[in-house]
Short mmCIF file of C-alpha atoms in Angstrom, two decimals:
data_model
loop_
_atom_site.label_atom_id
_atom_site.label_comp_id
_atom_site.label_asym_id
_atom_site.label_seq_id
_atom_site.Cartn_x
_atom_site.Cartn_y
_atom_site.Cartn_z
CA UNK A 1 -8.04 0.30 -13.77
CA UNK A 2 -6.60 1.61 -10.95
CA UNK A 3 -6.56 0.52 -7.11
CA UNK A 4 -4.62 1.26 -3.91
CA UNK A 5 -1.97 0.40 -1.77
CA UNK A 6 -2.94 0.15 1.77
CA UNK A 7 0.13 1.53 3.42
CA UNK A 8 3.10 3.50 2.65
CA UNK A 9 5.52 4.91 5.25
CA UNK A 10 8.38 7.74 5.27
CA UNK A 11 10.81 8.88 7.84
CA UNK A 12 11.37 7.56 11.33
CA UNK A 13 13.66 4.75 10.25
CA UNK A 14 11.36 4.04 7.14
CA UNK A 15 11.58 4.39 3.50
CA UNK A 16 8.79 3.50 0.64
CA UNK A 17 9.55 2.64 -3.07
CA UNK A 18 6.09 2.91 -4.81
CA UNK A 19 6.28 1.07 -8.08
CA UNK A 20 3.81 1.30 -10.93
CA UNK A 21 3.92 -0.97 -14.28
CA UNK A 22 1.82 -0.57 -17.55
CA UNK A 23 0.53 -3.98 -18.35
CA UNK A 24 -1.05 -2.95 -21.73
CA UNK A 25 0.86 -2.44 -25.02
CA UNK A 26 -0.40 1.38 -24.99
CA UNK A 27 0.24 4.36 -23.08
CA UNK A 28 -1.54 4.73 -19.59
CA UNK A 29 -1.93 7.87 -17.67
CA UNK A 30 -1.80 7.67 -14.05
CA UNK A 31 -2.54 9.45 -10.67
CA UNK A 32 -1.07 8.52 -7.43
CA UNK A 33 -2.82 10.03 -4.61
CA UNK A 34 -1.09 10.13 -1.13
CA UNK A 35 -3.49 10.10 1.97
CA UNK A 36 -3.06 9.65 5.67
CA UNK A 37 -4.75 7.51 7.73
CA UNK A 38 -7.60 9.83 8.41
CA UNK A 39 -8.21 10.02 4.36
CA UNK A 40 -6.60 13.60 4.32
CA UNK A 41 -4.11 14.38 1.59
CA UNK A 42 -0.39 13.50 2.73
CA UNK A 43 2.32 15.45 1.24
CA UNK A 44 5.38 12.96 1.09
CA UNK A 45 9.14 13.87 0.31
CA UNK A 46 10.43 11.80 -3.05
CA UNK A 47 12.74 11.60 -5.21
CA UNK A 48 10.21 13.62 -7.87
CA UNK A 49 9.79 16.42 -5.06
CA UNK A 50 7.31 16.97 -2.15
CA UNK A 51 3.90 15.84 -3.55
CA UNK A 52 0.58 14.32 -2.01
CA UNK A 53 -0.44 13.74 -5.85
CA UNK A 54 1.61 12.70 -8.74
CA UNK A 55 0.64 12.51 -12.28
CA UNK A 56 2.27 10.62 -15.24
CA UNK A 57 2.02 8.49 -18.32
CA UNK A 58 3.42 4.91 -18.67
CA UNK A 59 4.60 3.71 -22.04
CA UNK A 60 3.74 0.15 -23.02
CA UNK A 61 4.94 -2.00 -20.32
CA UNK A 62 7.06 0.38 -18.73
CA UNK A 63 7.39 0.82 -15.01
CA UNK A 64 8.10 3.70 -12.94
CA UNK A 65 9.19 3.77 -9.06
CA UNK A 66 8.75 6.83 -6.83
CA UNK A 67 11.06 6.71 -3.78
CA UNK A 68 10.31 8.25 -0.40
CA UNK A 69 13.26 10.23 1.18
CA UNK A 70 13.15 8.16 4.68
CA UNK A 71 15.27 10.49 6.49
CA UNK A 72 12.85 12.78 8.44
CA UNK A 73 13.16 12.08 12.20
CA UNK A 74 9.25 11.30 12.59
CA UNK A 75 7.23 9.05 10.65
CA UNK A 76 4.69 9.87 8.41
CA UNK A 77 2.41 6.95 6.95
CA UNK A 78 -1.02 6.38 5.16
CA UNK A 79 -2.59 4.80 1.89
CA UNK A 80 -2.04 5.64 -1.75
CA UNK A 81 -4.72 5.71 -4.22
CA UNK A 82 -3.70 5.07 -8.14
CA UNK A 83 -6.12 6.11 -10.61
CA UNK A 84 -5.94 5.19 -14.27
CA UNK A 85 -8.26 4.44 -17.36
CA UNK A 86 -5.93 1.30 -18.08
CA UNK A 87 -4.40 -1.68 -16.48
CA UNK A 88 -1.70 -0.77 -13.95
CA UNK A 89 -0.02 -2.75 -11.52
CA UNK A 90 2.13 -2.21 -8.79
CA UNK A 91 3.61 -2.82 -5.37
CA UNK A 92 5.09 -0.34 -2.35
CA UNK A 93 8.12 -1.96 -0.96
CA UNK A 94 9.30 -1.00 2.73
CA UNK A 95 12.77 -0.41 3.68
CA UNK A 96 12.95 -0.46 7.68
CA UNK A 97 16.30 0.64 9.27
CA UNK A 98 15.35 0.50 12.83
CA UNK A 99 16.53 -1.97 15.54
CA UNK A 100 15.92 -4.86 15.68
CA UNK A 101 15.01 -4.83 12.04
CA UNK A 102 17.96 -3.21 10.01
CA UNK A 103 17.68 -3.46 6.24
CA UNK A 104 14.45 -5.50 6.37
CA UNK A 105 12.11 -5.14 3.52
CA UNK A 106 8.01 -5.82 3.29
CA UNK A 107 6.12 -5.47 0.18
CA UNK A 108 2.21 -4.62 -0.14
CA UNK A 109 0.96 -5.54 -3.70
CA UNK A 110 -1.73 -3.20 -5.46
CA UNK A 111 -5.41 -4.10 -4.31
CA UNK A 112 -8.06 -3.75 -7.07
CA UNK A 113 -10.87 -3.77 -4.64
CA UNK A 114 -11.93 -7.60 -4.59
CA UNK A 115 -14.09 -8.67 -1.11
CA UNK A 116 -11.66 -11.43 -0.25
CA UNK A 117 -7.65 -11.52 0.25
CA UNK A 118 -5.19 -14.26 1.55
CA UNK A 119 -2.12 -13.08 3.60
CA UNK A 120 0.18 -15.80 4.12
CA UNK A 121 2.64 -15.48 7.52
CA UNK A 122 5.11 -17.55 9.37
CA UNK A 123 6.03 -16.97 12.92
CA UNK A 124 7.78 -20.11 13.47
CA UNK A 125 11.08 -18.23 13.80
CA UNK A 126 9.52 -16.21 16.55
CA UNK A 127 8.89 -13.07 14.22
CA UNK A 128 5.68 -10.98 14.43
CA UNK A 129 3.41 -10.15 11.40
CA UNK A 130 0.91 -7.11 10.76
CA UNK A 131 -1.32 -6.10 8.32
CA UNK A 132 -2.58 -3.05 6.71
CA UNK A 133 -6.20 -2.57 5.57
CA UNK A 134 -7.67 0.78 3.68
CA UNK A 135 -10.73 1.98 2.95
CA UNK A 136 -10.89 4.03 -0.19
CA UNK A 137 -14.33 4.46 -0.43
CA UNK A 138 -15.37 8.41 0.32
CA UNK A 139 -18.69 8.06 1.85
CA UNK A 140 -19.38 4.37 3.04
CA UNK A 141 -17.65 2.64 6.26
CA UNK A 142 -16.29 -0.75 5.41
CA UNK A 143 -16.92 -3.75 7.65
CA UNK A 144 -13.50 -6.02 7.76
CA UNK A 145 -13.82 -9.52 9.19
CA UNK A 146 -10.52 -11.11 9.94
CA UNK A 147 -9.99 -14.95 10.36
CA UNK A 148 -6.67 -16.55 11.11
CA UNK A 149 -6.03 -20.06 10.44
CA UNK A 150 -3.04 -22.68 11.06
CA UNK A 151 -1.17 -24.73 8.71
CA UNK A 152 -4.24 -27.01 8.75
CA UNK A 153 -6.88 -24.58 7.77
CA UNK A 154 -8.45 -24.51 11.57
CA UNK A 155 -9.58 -21.38 12.64
CA UNK A 156 -7.38 -19.86 15.48
CA UNK A 157 -8.66 -16.40 15.81
CA UNK A 158 -11.61 -14.14 14.12
CA UNK A 159 -12.19 -10.80 14.46
CA UNK A 160 -14.09 -7.55 12.60
CA UNK A 161 -14.03 -4.12 12.87
CA UNK A 162 -15.54 -1.12 11.18
CA UNK A 163 -13.13 1.13 9.11
CA UNK A 164 -14.60 4.68 8.26
CA UNK A 165 -14.68 6.07 4.68
CA UNK A 166 -11.18 7.00 3.43
CA UNK A 167 -9.49 5.48 6.71
#
């Protein structure tokens, strides 16, 4: 069980809604731990109080959403670790209220630690896209390789970088 959300943000025009869902017919305890980009615990103002760790139990097929306040002038950001013995899914939805993205939303699904990912994008309308990557491992660096392909599958850019532990 468990996984992580590669990004969350709060304040400075950004608000996050972190949703966890019990995918089993039995109750499942869970712990959400918020970290900043350097891997240190990150307190966040939410609708359940100011926390860097939130624990609860989801009843069968129940979902729970924790919403950050979004009102601080300066932004905090980082990633969220989900620990659970069961099968719990989830996502983080970002609400952005800064020009030119007023009332924009984006969704980050839970990451279960598989070695390959597909992120689709469309910049035909001139929009820009970004992605976040987290390394939840406490002791090991992670080499990330990126291949960007066009609609025909042809590689148009490649890159790689090393992400330190817990960053």
